[in-house]
Every structure is written in C-alpha cells, then in structure tokens.
mmCIF file of C-alpha atoms in Angstrom:
data_model
loop_
_atom_site.group_PDB
_atom_site.id
_atom_site.type_symbol
_atom_site.label_atom_id
_atom_site.label_comp_id
_atom_site.label_asym_id
_atom_site.label_seq_id
_atom_site.Cartn_x
_atom_site.Cartn_y
_atom_site.Cartn_z
ATOM 1 C CA MET A 53 5.753 9.720 13.774
ATOM 2 C CA THR A 54 8.949 9.997 15.799
ATOM 3 C CA SER A 55 10.375 13.431 16.532
ATOM 4 C CA GLN A 56 13.953 12.162 16.841
ATOM 5 C CA LEU A 57 16.310 10.467 14.424
ATOM 6 C CA PRO A 58 17.624 7.023 15.228
ATOM 7 C CA PRO A 59 21.213 6.344 16.162
ATOM 8 C CA SER A 60 23.755 6.721 13.339
ATOM 9 C CA VAL A 61 25.255 3.623 11.752
ATOM 10 C CA GLN A 62 28.225 3.353 9.429
ATOM 11 C CA GLN A 63 28.345 0.784 6.656
ATOM 12 C CA VAL A 64 31.797 -0.765 6.705
ATOM 13 C CA ASP A 65 31.418 -3.183 3.737
ATOM 14 C CA ARG A 66 28.619 -4.622 1.608
ATOM 15 C CA THR A 67 26.649 -6.452 4.268
ATOM 16 C CA TYR A 68 27.952 -5.121 7.602
ATOM 17 C CA VAL A 69 27.771 -2.018 9.674
ATOM 18 C CA SER A 70 29.644 -0.512 12.487
ATOM 19 C CA PHE A 71 27.368 0.190 15.477
ATOM 20 C CA ARG A 72 28.550 1.374 18.842
ATOM 21 C CA GLY A 73 31.900 -0.239 18.333
ATOM 22 C CA LYS A 74 30.701 -3.535 17.020
ATOM 23 C CA LYS A 75 30.634 -4.964 13.486
ATOM 24 C CA LEU A 76 27.155 -6.323 12.856
ATOM 25 C CA SER A 77 25.394 -8.010 9.938
ATOM 26 C CA TYR A 78 23.122 -5.544 8.277
ATOM 27 C CA PHE A 79 19.586 -6.577 7.116
ATOM 28 C CA SER A 80 18.045 -3.173 6.717
ATOM 29 C CA GLY A 81 17.723 -0.412 4.173
ATOM 30 C CA CYS A 82 16.807 -0.936 0.516
ATOM 31 C CA ASP A 83 20.099 -1.481 -1.365
ATOM 32 C CA TYR A 84 18.882 -4.975 -2.425
ATOM 33 C CA PHE A 85 21.906 -5.828 -4.628
ATOM 34 C CA ARG A 86 24.399 -3.656 -2.682
ATOM 35 C CA LEU A 87 25.199 -1.817 -5.902
ATOM 36 C CA ALA A 88 25.866 1.368 -3.810
ATOM 37 C CA SER A 89 29.206 -0.283 -2.926
ATOM 38 C CA HIS A 90 29.859 -2.117 -6.141
ATOM 39 C CA PRO A 91 33.382 -1.382 -7.331
ATOM 40 C CA LYS A 92 32.269 -0.464 -10.871
ATOM 41 C CA VAL A 93 29.571 1.855 -9.632
ATOM 42 C CA LEU A 94 31.998 3.631 -7.313
ATOM 43 C CA ARG A 95 34.461 3.967 -10.139
ATOM 44 C CA ALA A 96 31.773 5.541 -12.204
ATOM 45 C CA VAL A 97 31.142 8.156 -9.561
ATOM 46 C CA ARG A 98 34.850 9.022 -9.381
ATOM 47 C CA ASP A 99 35.055 9.237 -13.255
ATOM 48 C CA GLY A 100 31.945 11.317 -13.364
ATOM 49 C CA VAL A 101 33.444 13.899 -10.939
ATOM 50 C CA GLU A 102 36.527 14.146 -12.942
ATOM 51 C CA LYS A 103 34.820 14.359 -16.298
ATOM 52 C CA TYR A 104 31.639 16.369 -15.554
ATOM 53 C CA GLY A 105 32.074 18.082 -12.270
ATOM 54 C CA LEU A 106 29.531 17.804 -9.491
ATOM 55 C CA ASN A 107 26.344 19.742 -10.520
ATOM 56 C CA VAL A 108 24.702 21.459 -13.418
ATOM 57 C CA ALA A 109 23.229 24.036 -11.026
ATOM 58 C CA ALA A 110 20.261 24.789 -13.214
ATOM 59 C CA SER A 111 16.867 23.353 -14.119
ATOM 60 C CA ARG A 112 16.721 21.096 -17.165
ATOM 61 C CA THR A 113 14.229 23.488 -18.732
ATOM 62 C CA THR A 114 16.885 26.268 -18.685
ATOM 63 C CA THR A 115 20.671 25.418 -19.102
ATOM 64 C CA GLY A 116 20.868 22.139 -17.024
ATOM 65 C CA ASN A 117 19.831 19.651 -19.639
ATOM 66 C CA HIS A 118 23.080 17.725 -19.877
ATOM 67 C CA GLU A 119 23.512 14.971 -22.513
ATOM 68 C CA LEU A 120 24.219 12.520 -19.683
ATOM 69 C CA TYR A 121 20.578 12.796 -18.561
ATOM 70 C CA GLN A 122 19.267 12.085 -22.006
ATOM 71 C CA GLN A 123 21.615 9.043 -22.253
ATOM 72 C CA LEU A 124 20.268 7.779 -18.943
ATOM 73 C CA GLU A 125 16.668 8.309 -19.969
ATOM 74 C CA ASN A 126 17.207 6.327 -23.146
ATOM 75 C CA GLU A 127 18.818 3.522 -21.228
ATOM 76 C CA LEU A 128 16.047 3.454 -18.700
ATOM 77 C CA ALA A 129 13.347 3.324 -21.462
ATOM 78 C CA ASP A 130 15.281 0.438 -22.992
ATOM 79 C CA PHE A 131 15.620 -1.401 -19.676
ATOM 80 C CA PHE A 132 11.969 -1.139 -18.905
ATOM 81 C CA ASP A 133 10.914 -1.766 -22.502
ATOM 82 C CA ALA A 134 8.911 1.538 -22.460
ATOM 83 C CA GLU A 135 8.379 4.331 -24.951
ATOM 84 C CA SER A 136 10.266 6.998 -22.859
ATOM 85 C CA ALA A 137 11.570 7.912 -19.481
ATOM 86 C CA LEU A 138 12.019 11.240 -17.769
ATOM 87 C CA LEU A 139 14.634 11.781 -15.048
ATOM 88 C CA VAL A 140 14.052 13.907 -11.960
ATOM 89 C CA SER A 141 16.120 14.560 -8.814
ATOM 90 C CA ASN A 142 14.703 11.846 -6.541
ATOM 91 C CA GLY A 143 12.063 9.111 -6.323
ATOM 92 C CA TYR A 144 9.711 10.997 -3.982
ATOM 93 C CA VAL A 145 9.032 13.786 -6.411
ATOM 94 C CA THR A 146 8.354 11.537 -9.449
ATOM 95 C CA ASN A 147 4.685 11.193 -8.473
ATOM 96 C CA LEU A 148 4.327 14.820 -7.591
ATOM 97 C CA ALA A 149 5.565 15.841 -11.095
ATOM 98 C CA VAL A 150 3.215 13.374 -12.720
ATOM 99 C CA ALA A 151 0.210 14.629 -10.718
ATOM 100 C CA GLN A 152 0.956 18.298 -11.511
ATOM 101 C CA ALA A 153 1.078 17.469 -15.265
ATOM 102 C CA LEU A 154 -2.247 15.411 -15.247
ATOM 103 C CA ALA A 155 -4.105 17.744 -12.887
ATOM 104 C CA GLY A 156 -7.784 18.144 -13.984
ATOM 105 C CA GLU A 157 -7.873 15.068 -16.254
ATOM 106 C CA PHE A 158 -9.637 12.677 -13.836
ATOM 107 C CA SER A 159 -12.848 12.647 -11.964
ATOM 108 C CA HIS A 160 -11.580 10.713 -8.908
ATOM 109 C CA ALA A 161 -8.196 9.448 -7.623
ATOM 110 C CA LEU A 162 -8.414 5.978 -6.027
ATOM 111 C CA ILE A 163 -5.510 5.153 -3.698
ATOM 112 C CA ASP A 164 -4.509 2.041 -1.769
ATOM 113 C CA GLU A 165 -4.482 2.722 1.955
ATOM 114 C CA ARG A 166 -0.990 1.358 2.405
ATOM 115 C CA SER A 167 0.578 3.417 -0.441
ATOM 116 C CA HIS A 168 3.720 5.428 0.195
ATOM 117 C CA GLY A 169 3.214 8.881 1.399
ATOM 118 C CA CYS A 170 4.556 10.425 -1.843
ATOM 119 C CA LEU A 171 1.513 9.029 -3.641
ATOM 120 C CA ALA A 172 -0.829 10.488 -0.898
ATOM 121 C CA ASP A 173 0.958 13.804 -1.465
ATOM 122 C CA ALA A 174 0.696 13.467 -5.250
ATOM 123 C CA ALA A 175 -2.970 12.741 -5.158
ATOM 124 C CA LYS A 176 -3.658 16.244 -3.719
ATOM 125 C CA PHE A 177 -2.213 17.782 -6.919
ATOM 126 C CA LEU A 178 -4.683 15.970 -9.189
ATOM 127 C CA GLY A 179 -7.497 18.403 -8.384
ATOM 128 C CA CYS A 180 -10.209 15.772 -7.941
ATOM 129 C CA PRO A 181 -11.841 13.843 -5.000
ATOM 130 C CA ILE A 182 -9.575 11.192 -3.428
ATOM 131 C CA ILE A 183 -11.048 7.813 -2.431
ATOM 132 C CA GLN A 184 -9.007 5.408 -0.300
ATOM 133 C CA PHE A 185 -9.510 1.699 -0.734
ATOM 134 C CA LYS A 186 -8.464 -1.182 1.497
ATOM 135 C CA HIS A 187 -4.989 -2.642 0.908
ATOM 136 C CA ARG A 188 -4.806 -4.597 -2.404
ATOM 137 C CA ASP A 189 -8.672 -4.943 -2.300
ATOM 138 C CA VAL A 190 -9.801 -5.493 -5.949
ATOM 139 C CA SER A 191 -13.452 -6.043 -5.017
ATOM 140 C CA GLY A 192 -13.375 -2.810 -3.139
ATOM 141 C CA VAL A 193 -12.091 -0.959 -6.128
ATOM 142 C CA ALA A 194 -14.791 -2.515 -8.223
ATOM 143 C CA ARG A 195 -17.442 -1.297 -5.805
ATOM 144 C CA VAL A 196 -16.063 2.191 -5.886
ATOM 145 C CA VAL A 197 -16.000 2.214 -9.709
ATOM 146 C CA GLY A 198 -19.643 1.112 -9.724
ATOM 147 C CA ARG A 199 -20.593 4.007 -7.595
ATOM 148 C CA LEU A 200 -18.810 6.528 -9.905
ATOM 149 C CA GLY A 201 -21.274 5.771 -12.758
ATOM 150 C CA SER A 202 -20.699 6.078 -16.506
ATOM 151 C CA GLY A 203 -19.162 9.525 -16.216
ATOM 152 C CA GLY A 204 -16.382 8.485 -13.881
ATOM 153 C CA ARG A 205 -12.849 8.635 -15.148
ATOM 154 C CA PRO A 206 -10.578 7.560 -12.327
ATOM 155 C CA VAL A 207 -6.854 7.241 -11.835
ATOM 156 C CA LEU A 208 -5.659 4.505 -9.462
ATOM 157 C CA LEU A 209 -2.539 5.090 -7.345
ATOM 158 C CA THR A 210 -0.668 2.252 -5.711
ATOM 159 C CA ASP A 211 2.803 1.035 -4.817
ATOM 160 C CA GLY A 212 4.049 -1.796 -7.078
ATOM 161 C CA MET A 213 5.867 -3.705 -4.373
ATOM 162 C CA PHE A 214 4.962 -2.621 -0.798
ATOM 163 C CA ALA A 215 8.051 -2.056 1.212
ATOM 164 C CA HIS A 216 6.708 -3.165 4.537
ATOM 165 C CA ASP A 217 6.293 -6.820 3.659
ATOM 166 C CA GLY A 218 7.344 -7.357 0.027
ATOM 167 C CA SER A 219 3.758 -7.848 -1.304
ATOM 168 C CA VAL A 220 2.759 -6.758 -4.736
ATOM 169 C CA ALA A 221 -0.132 -4.774 -5.974
ATOM 170 C CA PRO A 222 -2.624 -7.032 -7.997
ATOM 171 C CA LEU A 223 -2.202 -4.799 -11.011
ATOM 172 C CA ARG A 224 -3.735 -7.264 -13.542
ATOM 173 C CA ALA A 225 -6.886 -7.655 -11.445
ATOM 174 C CA LEU A 226 -7.019 -3.923 -10.719
ATOM 175 C CA ARG A 227 -6.847 -3.108 -14.438
ATOM 176 C CA LYS A 228 -9.898 -5.405 -15.079
ATOM 177 C CA ALA A 229 -11.843 -3.676 -12.273
ATOM 178 C CA LEU A 230 -11.313 -0.228 -13.720
ATOM 179 C CA PRO A 231 -13.080 1.478 -16.636
ATOM 180 C CA HIS A 232 -11.348 1.141 -20.018
ATOM 181 C CA ASP A 233 -10.148 4.749 -19.991
ATOM 182 C CA ALA A 234 -8.890 4.723 -16.435
ATOM 183 C CA TRP A 235 -5.164 5.253 -15.669
ATOM 184 C CA ILE A 236 -2.834 3.587 -13.173
ATOM 185 C CA LEU A 237 -0.006 5.313 -11.472
ATOM 186 C CA VAL A 238 2.392 2.716 -9.896
ATOM 187 C CA ASP A 239 5.117 3.817 -7.522
ATOM 188 C CA ASP A 240 7.526 0.894 -8.105
ATOM 189 C CA ALA A 241 10.372 2.240 -6.029
ATOM 190 C CA HIS A 242 10.960 -1.077 -4.409
ATOM 191 C CA GLY A 243 9.819 -3.438 -7.249
ATOM 192 C CA ALA A 244 11.914 -1.913 -9.999
ATOM 193 C CA GLY A 245 15.082 -4.011 -10.634
ATOM 194 C CA ILE A 246 13.829 -6.659 -8.255
ATOM 195 C CA LEU A 247 10.677 -8.193 -9.637
ATOM 196 C CA GLY A 248 9.884 -9.830 -12.957
ATOM 197 C CA LYS A 249 12.014 -12.099 -15.164
ATOM 198 C CA THR A 250 14.176 -9.175 -16.338
ATOM 199 C CA GLY A 251 13.737 -6.834 -13.402
ATOM 200 C CA LYS A 252 11.204 -4.556 -14.941
ATOM 201 C CA GLY A 253 9.261 -4.532 -11.614
ATOM 202 C CA ALA A 254 5.785 -5.230 -10.543
ATOM 203 C CA VAL A 255 4.468 -4.222 -14.016
ATOM 204 C CA GLU A 256 6.417 -7.118 -15.555
ATOM 205 C CA LEU A 257 5.588 -9.538 -12.757
ATOM 206 C CA GLU A 258 1.835 -8.948 -13.061
ATOM 207 C CA GLY A 259 1.941 -9.008 -16.849
ATOM 208 C CA VAL A 260 0.159 -5.688 -17.479
ATOM 209 C CA GLY A 261 0.719 -3.576 -20.534
ATOM 210 C CA ARG A 262 1.872 0.055 -20.407
ATOM 211 C CA ARG A 263 -1.128 1.557 -22.039
ATOM 212 C CA ARG A 264 -2.591 4.199 -19.690
ATOM 213 C CA LEU A 265 -0.073 3.158 -17.051
ATOM 214 C CA ILE A 266 2.747 5.224 -15.531
ATOM 215 C CA GLN A 267 5.545 3.560 -13.592
ATOM 216 C CA THR A 268 7.703 5.672 -11.264
ATOM 217 C CA ILE A 269 10.981 4.441 -9.843
ATOM 218 C CA THR A 270 13.888 5.497 -7.670
ATOM 219 C CA LEU A 271 17.441 4.774 -8.537
ATOM 220 C CA SER A 272 18.460 4.846 -4.770
ATOM 221 C CA LYS A 273 17.196 1.235 -4.039
ATOM 222 C CA ALA A 274 17.854 -1.752 -6.425
ATOM 223 C CA PHE A 275 20.051 0.459 -8.555
ATOM 224 C CA GLY A 276 22.191 1.684 -5.639
ATOM 225 C CA THR A 277 22.627 5.249 -6.791
ATOM 226 C CA TYR A 278 20.351 8.272 -6.603
ATOM 227 C CA GLY A 279 17.533 9.971 -8.488
ATOM 228 C CA GLY A 280 13.981 9.273 -9.727
ATOM 229 C CA ALA A 281 12.546 8.410 -13.134
ATOM 230 C CA ILE A 282 9.130 8.369 -14.662
ATOM 231 C CA ILE A 283 8.613 5.525 -17.038
ATOM 232 C CA CYS A 284 5.810 6.574 -19.456
ATOM 233 C CA SER A 285 4.586 7.344 -22.970
ATOM 234 C CA ARG A 286 6.065 10.240 -24.939
ATOM 235 C CA PRO A 287 2.827 12.342 -24.620
ATOM 236 C CA VAL A 288 2.964 12.000 -20.815
ATOM 237 C CA LYS A 289 6.608 12.934 -20.735
ATOM 238 C CA GLU A 290 5.863 16.026 -22.792
ATOM 239 C CA LYS A 291 2.999 16.985 -20.457
ATOM 240 C CA ILE A 292 5.248 16.783 -17.448
ATOM 241 C CA ILE A 293 7.912 18.922 -19.069
ATOM 242 C CA SER A 294 5.428 21.541 -20.096
ATOM 243 C CA ARG A 295 3.008 21.512 -17.101
ATOM 244 C CA SER A 296 4.855 20.436 -13.984
ATOM 245 C CA ARG A 297 6.195 23.364 -11.956
ATOM 246 C CA LEU A 298 8.175 20.935 -9.863
ATOM 247 C CA PHE A 299 10.001 19.559 -12.923
ATOM 248 C CA ALA A 300 10.541 23.148 -14.292
ATOM 249 C CA GLY A 301 12.133 24.243 -10.917
ATOM 250 C CA ASN A 302 13.962 21.048 -10.181
ATOM 251 C CA THR A 303 17.744 20.866 -10.129
ATOM 252 C CA PRO A 304 18.451 17.330 -11.551
ATOM 253 C CA VAL A 305 20.639 14.555 -10.238
ATOM 254 C CA PRO A 306 24.321 15.388 -9.664
ATOM 255 C CA LEU A 307 26.216 14.252 -12.795
ATOM 256 C CA PRO A 308 28.541 11.788 -11.145
ATOM 257 C CA LEU A 309 25.519 9.973 -9.737
ATOM 258 C CA ALA A 310 23.819 9.945 -13.157
ATOM 259 C CA ASN A 311 27.039 8.420 -14.551
ATOM 260 C CA ALA A 312 26.922 5.812 -11.735
ATOM 261 C CA ALA A 313 23.315 5.070 -12.487
ATOM 262 C CA LEU A 314 24.228 4.215 -16.106
ATOM 263 C CA THR A 315 26.803 1.714 -14.854
ATOM 264 C CA ALA A 316 24.328 0.247 -12.316
ATOM 265 C CA LEU A 317 21.652 -0.112 -14.973
ATOM 266 C CA ALA A 318 24.149 -1.960 -17.207
ATOM 267 C CA ILE A 319 25.075 -4.333 -14.398
ATOM 268 C CA LEU A 320 21.522 -5.223 -13.680
ATOM 269 C CA LYS A 321 20.646 -5.568 -17.358
ATOM 270 C CA HIS A 322 23.406 -7.916 -18.181
ATOM 271 C CA ASP A 323 24.071 -9.868 -15.030
ATOM 272 C CA ARG A 324 21.001 -11.849 -14.282
ATOM 273 C CA ARG A 325 22.824 -13.788 -11.600
ATOM 274 C CA LEU A 326 22.232 -10.814 -9.281
ATOM 275 C CA ARG A 327 18.518 -11.401 -9.185
ATOM 276 C CA ARG A 328 18.884 -15.067 -9.032
ATOM 277 C CA ARG A 329 21.186 -14.820 -5.906
ATOM 278 C CA LEU A 330 18.853 -12.311 -4.302
ATOM 279 C CA HIS A 331 15.799 -14.569 -4.580
ATOM 280 C CA GLN A 332 17.765 -17.693 -3.628
ATOM 281 C CA ASN A 333 18.945 -15.938 -0.422
ATOM 282 C CA ALA A 334 15.427 -14.817 0.340
ATOM 283 C CA ASP A 335 14.004 -18.171 -0.404
ATOM 284 C CA HIS A 336 16.585 -19.820 1.933
ATOM 285 C CA VAL A 337 15.650 -17.661 4.886
ATOM 286 C CA LYS A 338 11.837 -17.882 4.229
ATOM 287 C CA GLY A 339 12.076 -21.578 3.636
ATOM 288 C CA ARG A 340 13.693 -22.188 7.081
ATOM 289 C CA LEU A 341 11.085 -19.904 8.711
ATOM 290 C CA TRP A 342 8.133 -21.645 7.105
ATOM 291 C CA LYS A 343 9.537 -25.106 7.948
ATOM 292 C CA ALA A 344 9.698 -24.033 11.612
ATOM 293 C CA GLY A 345 6.202 -22.632 11.604
ATOM 294 C CA PHE A 346 7.000 -18.926 11.542
ATOM 295 C CA PRO A 347 3.911 -16.860 10.510
ATOM 296 C CA LEU A 348 5.249 -15.391 7.273
ATOM 297 C CA ALA A 349 3.180 -14.629 4.112
ATOM 298 C CA ASP A 350 4.385 -15.950 0.841
ATOM 299 C CA GLU A 351 5.245 -12.703 -0.876
ATOM 300 C CA PRO A 352 7.692 -12.095 -3.768
ATOM 301 C CA GLY A 353 9.813 -9.401 -2.181
ATOM 302 C CA PRO A 354 13.035 -10.227 -0.297
ATOM 303 C CA ILE A 355 11.555 -8.906 2.979
ATOM 304 C CA VAL A 356 10.735 -10.498 6.307
ATOM 305 C CA PRO A 357 8.614 -8.367 8.591
ATOM 306 C CA VAL A 358 8.301 -9.023 12.300
ATOM 307 C CA ILE A 359 5.760 -7.002 14.329
ATOM 308 C CA PRO A 360 6.349 -7.217 18.100
ATOM 309 C CA ARG A 361 3.345 -7.647 20.254
ATOM 310 C CA SER A 362 4.780 -5.862 23.197
ATOM 311 C CA ARG A 363 7.651 -3.601 24.352
ATOM 312 C CA ARG A 364 9.102 -6.699 26.121
ATOM 313 C CA GLU A 365 9.082 -8.734 22.925
ATOM 314 C CA THR A 366 10.875 -5.923 21.099
ATOM 315 C CA ASP A 367 13.526 -5.648 23.777
ATOM 316 C CA THR A 368 14.110 -9.426 23.779
ATOM 317 C CA LEU A 369 14.412 -9.623 19.949
ATOM 318 C CA LYS A 370 16.882 -6.754 20.014
ATOM 319 C CA ARG A 371 19.048 -8.520 22.603
ATOM 320 C CA ARG A 372 18.964 -11.726 20.616
ATOM 321 C CA LEU A 373 19.842 -10.026 17.325
ATOM 322 C CA LEU A 374 22.831 -8.284 18.986
ATOM 323 C CA ALA A 375 23.977 -11.502 20.594
ATOM 324 C CA ALA A 376 23.963 -13.056 17.123
ATOM 325 C CA GLY A 377 25.916 -10.164 15.597
ATOM 326 C CA ILE A 378 22.951 -8.651 13.752
ATOM 327 C CA PHE A 379 22.012 -4.960 13.696
ATOM 328 C CA PRO A 380 18.633 -4.712 15.474
ATOM 329 C CA ALA A 381 16.861 -2.109 13.200
ATOM 330 C CA LEU A 382 13.542 -1.236 14.624
ATOM 331 C CA THR A 383 11.529 0.690 11.904
ATOM 332 C CA ARG A 384 9.105 3.454 12.698
ATOM 333 C CA TYR A 385 7.506 4.723 9.599
ATOM 334 C CA PRO A 386 4.343 6.665 8.821
ATOM 335 C CA GLY A 387 1.466 4.318 8.258
ATOM 336 C CA GLY A 388 3.218 1.448 10.022
ATOM 337 C CA PRO A 389 2.814 -0.011 13.591
ATOM 338 C CA LYS A 390 2.874 2.805 16.209
ATOM 339 C CA GLU A 391 5.645 1.138 18.245
ATOM 340 C CA GLY A 392 7.665 0.099 15.218
ATOM 341 C CA TYR A 393 8.533 -3.255 13.680
ATOM 342 C CA PHE A 394 11.487 -5.214 12.357
ATOM 343 C CA ARG A 395 11.859 -5.172 8.554
ATOM 344 C CA PHE A 396 14.641 -7.644 7.654
ATOM 345 C CA VAL A 397 15.784 -7.132 4.118
ATOM 346 C CA ILE A 398 17.660 -9.992 2.421
ATOM 347 C CA SER A 399 20.280 -8.970 -0.173
ATOM 348 C CA GLY A 400 22.022 -10.964 -2.865
ATOM 349 C CA GLU A 401 25.344 -10.376 -1.224
ATOM 350 C CA HIS A 402 24.596 -11.848 2.237
ATOM 351 C CA ALA A 403 26.664 -14.943 3.059
ATOM 352 C CA ARG A 404 24.912 -18.175 4.001
ATOM 353 C CA LYS A 405 26.167 -17.868 7.651
ATOM 354 C CA GLN A 406 24.590 -14.487 7.927
ATOM 355 C CA LEU A 407 21.244 -15.785 6.528
ATOM 356 C CA ASP A 408 21.303 -18.743 8.909
ATOM 357 C CA ALA A 409 22.124 -16.505 11.858
ATOM 358 C CA LEU A 410 19.017 -14.387 11.114
ATOM 359 C CA ALA A 411 16.836 -17.427 10.599
ATOM 360 C CA ASP A 412 18.135 -19.010 13.955
ATOM 361 C CA VAL A 413 17.107 -15.850 15.885
ATOM 362 C CA LEU A 414 13.626 -15.557 14.304
ATOM 363 C CA ILE A 415 12.918 -19.326 14.815
ATOM 364 C CA GLU A 416 13.575 -18.746 18.558
ATOM 365 C CA HIS A 417 11.205 -15.802 18.489
ATOM 366 C CA PRO A 418 7.902 -16.294 20.425
ATOM 367 C CA GLN A 419 5.872 -15.709 17.225
ATOM 368 C CA CYS A 420 7.332 -18.920 15.739
ATOM 369 C CA GLY A 421 4.785 -21.735 15.623
ATOM 370 C CA ASN A 422 7.137 -24.218 17.335
ATOM 371 C CA ARG A 423 7.572 -22.056 20.453
#
C-alpha cells in the first residue's frame, strides 16, 4: 500500500478533469452515470441545505432520526424490491454494522479472496473462524462446505460486482453450493444501479432471491451522492438497530446529500436510457478492443483493466494517454497489483470521440494481440 496520496485532480465537467493545466478526458472513479454532476441532483443538494440545514448532529438512535432518512429508506426498499432498507453514513460501514448485528449466529465465515477490504474487516466482527476461498470458485466453496459437516452454518461474504475488472460473483451457483440455512452477504457497491434489467445489481443479474441474503450498497457510485444502505429483511434491520454499536454511534448522512440521493434514485428508476447508454458505450470500447485482439475478458461491468508488465510499459502507456488527451490514472489499491494497474471506467456520458480515443491508445498497447 502506498504511503502517499496521488496528485490532485479537479473535475471541470461531467467527463473531463483539469490536471497540471490540461483538460483531459476522465475514465476513472466510480461515478458511472455522472449523477454527481447532474443538474437535478445538484439542485436537490442546494434545496436540501436551504430546507434542512447541513447535519442532524446526532445518532439516529437518539435525536437524529430525521423523516428524510425514513423516506429514503422506503424509496430504496422500493427500488431494490426488498422488504426494507437501513441507511448508514457510508458504504464501507454497511458491512461492519451487519456483522456486529449477526455476531455469534454462524459457525464459519467464507470470503472471496478478492472481496473489498470492508468485507474482510466485517468478517472479524462475526465471531467465528474465517475461511478464504479462491476468487469466484464455486467448487472451492462446495469443498469447504463439505468439510464443515452437518453442524456447519456458514455465512458467505463476497462483492457483487468486483471493481477491479467488472466481473460478477456467481451468486446463483454459490447459493446452490451452500447449505439451505446459510446466509450470503453481498457488498454490491459497484453493481447496484448498474447491473440487472432495472439496476437492482448483481442480485437481479444473477436471479437469486433475497431469502437469507443481505445486499449492501453505497450511494457514492452509481447514484452519485453519498451514504450507505443495507438492503435486507425487517428482522435483520431490527437486529442492526438494536445490536450494532456502529449504527448506534453513527452520525447519519448530511441531510442535503440524503435529499440528493432521493433525486438520484428517482432518475435511475425512471430513466432507463441511462443504463442503456452506459452499456452501449462500454460495448463500443470493448467491441473495438476484442476485434483488435486485446486480451479482455467478457465481463458485464463497464470497466477495462490493463495491468502493465513492467515499469517501462507503464510509463509508455501514460505518455500515450496524455498525448491522446486522457488522464493517465494508475491505480494502486490493497489486494491489487503491487506496481498498480490502469482501470478505465466507461460512463454513460462519454462522447464517442472520447471512447474512440481510449480504444485507439489501447489498441496500440503492446498487450494487444495485433502488436
């Protein structure tokens, strides 16, 4: 893990950033629909400041349970077609709150080796042995379950859509490999709003039911605002409220951002053209790369990962990206390649010329099959 922060960048409009005096196309971050700069969402923030002020300055279990939070939870439950939803301050702590509430209820926690760090942290709160399985390895999970015996009652933790390459957890197959009373905790921070016919995420894409399944999301990615939410049954929600110290001591989302999240949620719910444009843009770039022989897996997420094989290759790609007017974001993240990798994120707002500029650079990259 790096000990220094990367250089600062300033977004200047929905698909560009200002970096060292240059305006560059931006294919980074996780604002997949660019709702963070949507005029209606920004207006909702301003309206929220004027109407509600900035902060409730109290836990929801004391005097901070504003009606706006309850409204947002109702809308989230409706969007995800779930029994209930519970709002917390950010996406990282969703899984920690769940684990605190369910501590002691499982014999083992099974976790995908590529899961986000928040799931690894959450697993420690469950109070049971933690078993890591290979990335998306259903047969490996089945072998582990077999070793647990008839008394095993596991909970499986996994990302829904994995941010590093846009791949999706095989939730349907994992469900079949688990005992009938096992639970699944899905951190769907990147899949929520993106995947599935109506944007319900990996759960919808994989066609799995919500029985004994908890889906956690963040509002800071596809929804462009801020905050975290736990999509679950009413009994699970009640357990979190009554048992989670994190929830009890957590100051909730600032009210203007909750107001903005309601607007973003309505936009994604009613304007399905957003998801259509996003996937059309991603398909355009991926299609060009596949045609040229670029080694890219066929995954549903709008992400193109490139892992340089050497420092020289990294520097060459950086220069070519800058020459093409593209911000050269090299990502160093826990669990990823030690020297970093390029994670190009396609949004629904990128123009065709921007998409083609990116594809042109990558087709000239030494990893492309035609080079």
